[in-house]
Every structure is written in structure tokens, then in C-alpha cells.
Amino acid sequence: MKIVLIKKIFIKAKTEFEDSYIRENYLKDLESAFKTQDTVIRINQK
């Protein structure tokens, strides 16, 4: 049996503009970078 610990990183965007900017420009790169380290990344708007 293999137990995998998944870490989560939350990014809090202060405005809707920041939220959409991060999602459009950085989210895919961040997800792929952290996926190799068994880390999940989420963006939450304030």
C-alpha cells in the first residue's frame, strides 16, 4: 500500500482582476510545477 501526502497551496487574490490575471497567465505553469511535487494549488478570491 502506498500512502501519498498531498500538500495544498492557496493563493488569495484581492481583486477579480488579480484572480483572472493569475488564472490566465500563471495557473497552468504553477499547476504543472507543483504537480511533480504532489502539491495542489488553488486560487481563492478574497
Coordinates of N, CA and C in Angstrom, one line a residue:
M1 N 0.8 -1.2 0.0 CA 0.0 0.0 0.0 C 0.9 1.2 0.0
K2 N 0.5 2.2 -0.8 CA 1.3 3.4 -0.9 C 0.5 4.6 -0.4
I3 N 1.0 5.3 0.6 CA 0.3 6.5 1.1 C 0.9 7.7 0.6
V4 N 0.1 8.6 0.0 CA 0.6 9.8 -0.6 C 0.1 11.0 0.1
L5 N 0.9 11.9 0.6 CA 0.5 13.1 1.3 C 0.5 14.2 0.2
I6 N -0.7 14.8 0.1 CA -0.9 15.9 -0.9 C -0.9 17.2 -0.1
K7 N 0.0 18.1 -0.5 CA 0.0 19.4 0.1 C -0.8 20.4 -0.7
K8 N -1.4 21.3 -0.1 CA -2.2 22.3 -0.8 C -1.7 23.7 -0.6
I9 N -1.6 24.5 -1.7 CA -1.2 25.9 -1.6 C -2.4 26.7 -2.1
F10 N -2.7 27.7 -1.3 CA -3.8 28.6 -1.6 C -3.3 30.0 -1.9
I11 N -3.7 30.5 -3.0 CA -3.3 31.9 -3.4 C -4.6 32.7 -3.3
K12 N -4.5 33.8 -2.4 CA -5.7 34.7 -2.3 C -5.5 35.9 -3.1
A13 N -6.4 36.0 -4.1 CA -6.4 37.2 -5.0 C -7.2 38.3 -4.3
K14 N -6.8 39.5 -4.2 CA -7.5 40.5 -3.5 C -8.6 41.1 -4.4
T15 N -8.4 41.1 -5.7 CA -9.4 41.6 -6.6 C -9.8 40.6 -7.7
E16 N -10.9 40.9 -8.4 CA -11.3 40.0 -9.5 C -10.2 40.1 -10.6
F17 N -9.7 41.3 -10.8 CA -8.6 41.4 -11.8 C -7.4 40.5 -11.5
E18 N -6.9 40.5 -10.3 CA -5.8 39.7 -9.9 C -6.1 38.2 -10.1
D19 N -7.3 37.8 -9.7 CA -7.8 36.5 -9.9 C -7.7 36.0 -11.3
S20 N -8.3 36.8 -12.2 CA -8.3 36.4 -13.6 C -6.9 36.5 -14.3
Y21 N -6.1 37.5 -13.8 CA -4.8 37.6 -14.4 C -3.9 36.4 -14.0
I22 N -4.0 36.0 -12.8 CA -3.3 34.8 -12.3 C -3.7 33.5 -13.1
R23 N -5.1 33.4 -13.2 CA -5.6 32.2 -13.8 C -5.2 32.2 -15.3
E24 N -5.2 33.3 -16.0 CA -4.9 33.3 -17.4 C -3.4 33.2 -17.7
N25 N -2.6 33.7 -16.8 CA -1.2 33.8 -17.2 C -0.3 32.8 -16.4
Y26 N -0.7 32.4 -15.2 CA 0.2 31.6 -14.4 C -0.3 30.3 -13.9
L27 N -1.6 30.1 -13.9 CA -2.2 28.9 -13.3 C -1.6 27.6 -13.8
K28 N -1.6 27.4 -15.2 CA -1.2 26.2 -15.8 C 0.3 25.9 -15.4
D29 N 1.1 26.9 -15.5 CA 2.5 26.7 -15.2 C 2.7 26.3 -13.7
L30 N 2.0 27.0 -12.8 CA 2.1 26.7 -11.4 C 1.6 25.2 -11.1
E31 N 0.4 24.9 -11.7 CA -0.1 23.5 -11.5 C 0.9 22.5 -12.0
S32 N 1.5 22.6 -13.1 CA 2.4 21.6 -13.6 C 3.6 21.5 -12.8
A33 N 4.1 22.7 -12.3 CA 5.3 22.7 -11.5 C 5.1 22.0 -10.1
F34 N 3.9 22.3 -9.5 CA 3.7 21.7 -8.2 C 3.1 20.3 -8.3
K35 N 2.6 19.9 -9.4 CA 2.1 18.5 -9.6 C 3.2 17.5 -9.4
T36 N 4.4 17.8 -9.9 CA 5.5 16.9 -9.8 C 5.9 16.7 -8.3
Q37 N 5.5 17.6 -7.4 CA 5.8 17.5 -6.0 C 4.6 17.1 -5.2
D38 N 3.6 16.5 -5.8 CA 2.3 16.1 -5.2 C 1.7 17.3 -4.4
T39 N 1.7 18.4 -5.0 CA 1.1 19.6 -4.3 C 0.0 20.1 -5.2
V40 N -1.1 20.5 -4.6 CA -2.3 21.1 -5.3 C -2.3 22.6 -5.1
I41 N -2.6 23.3 -6.1 CA -2.6 24.8 -6.0 C -4.0 25.3 -6.3
R42 N -4.5 26.2 -5.5 CA -5.9 26.7 -5.6 C -5.8 28.2 -5.5
I43 N -6.6 28.9 -6.3 CA -6.7 30.4 -6.2 C -8.1 30.7 -5.6
N44 N -8.0 31.5 -4.5 CA -9.3 31.9 -3.8 C -9.3 33.4 -3.9
Q45 N -10.5 33.9 -4.3 CA -10.6 35.4 -4.3 C -11.1 35.8 -2.9
K46 N -10.6 37.0 -2.5 CA -10.9 37.5 -1.2 C -12.4 37.7 -1.0

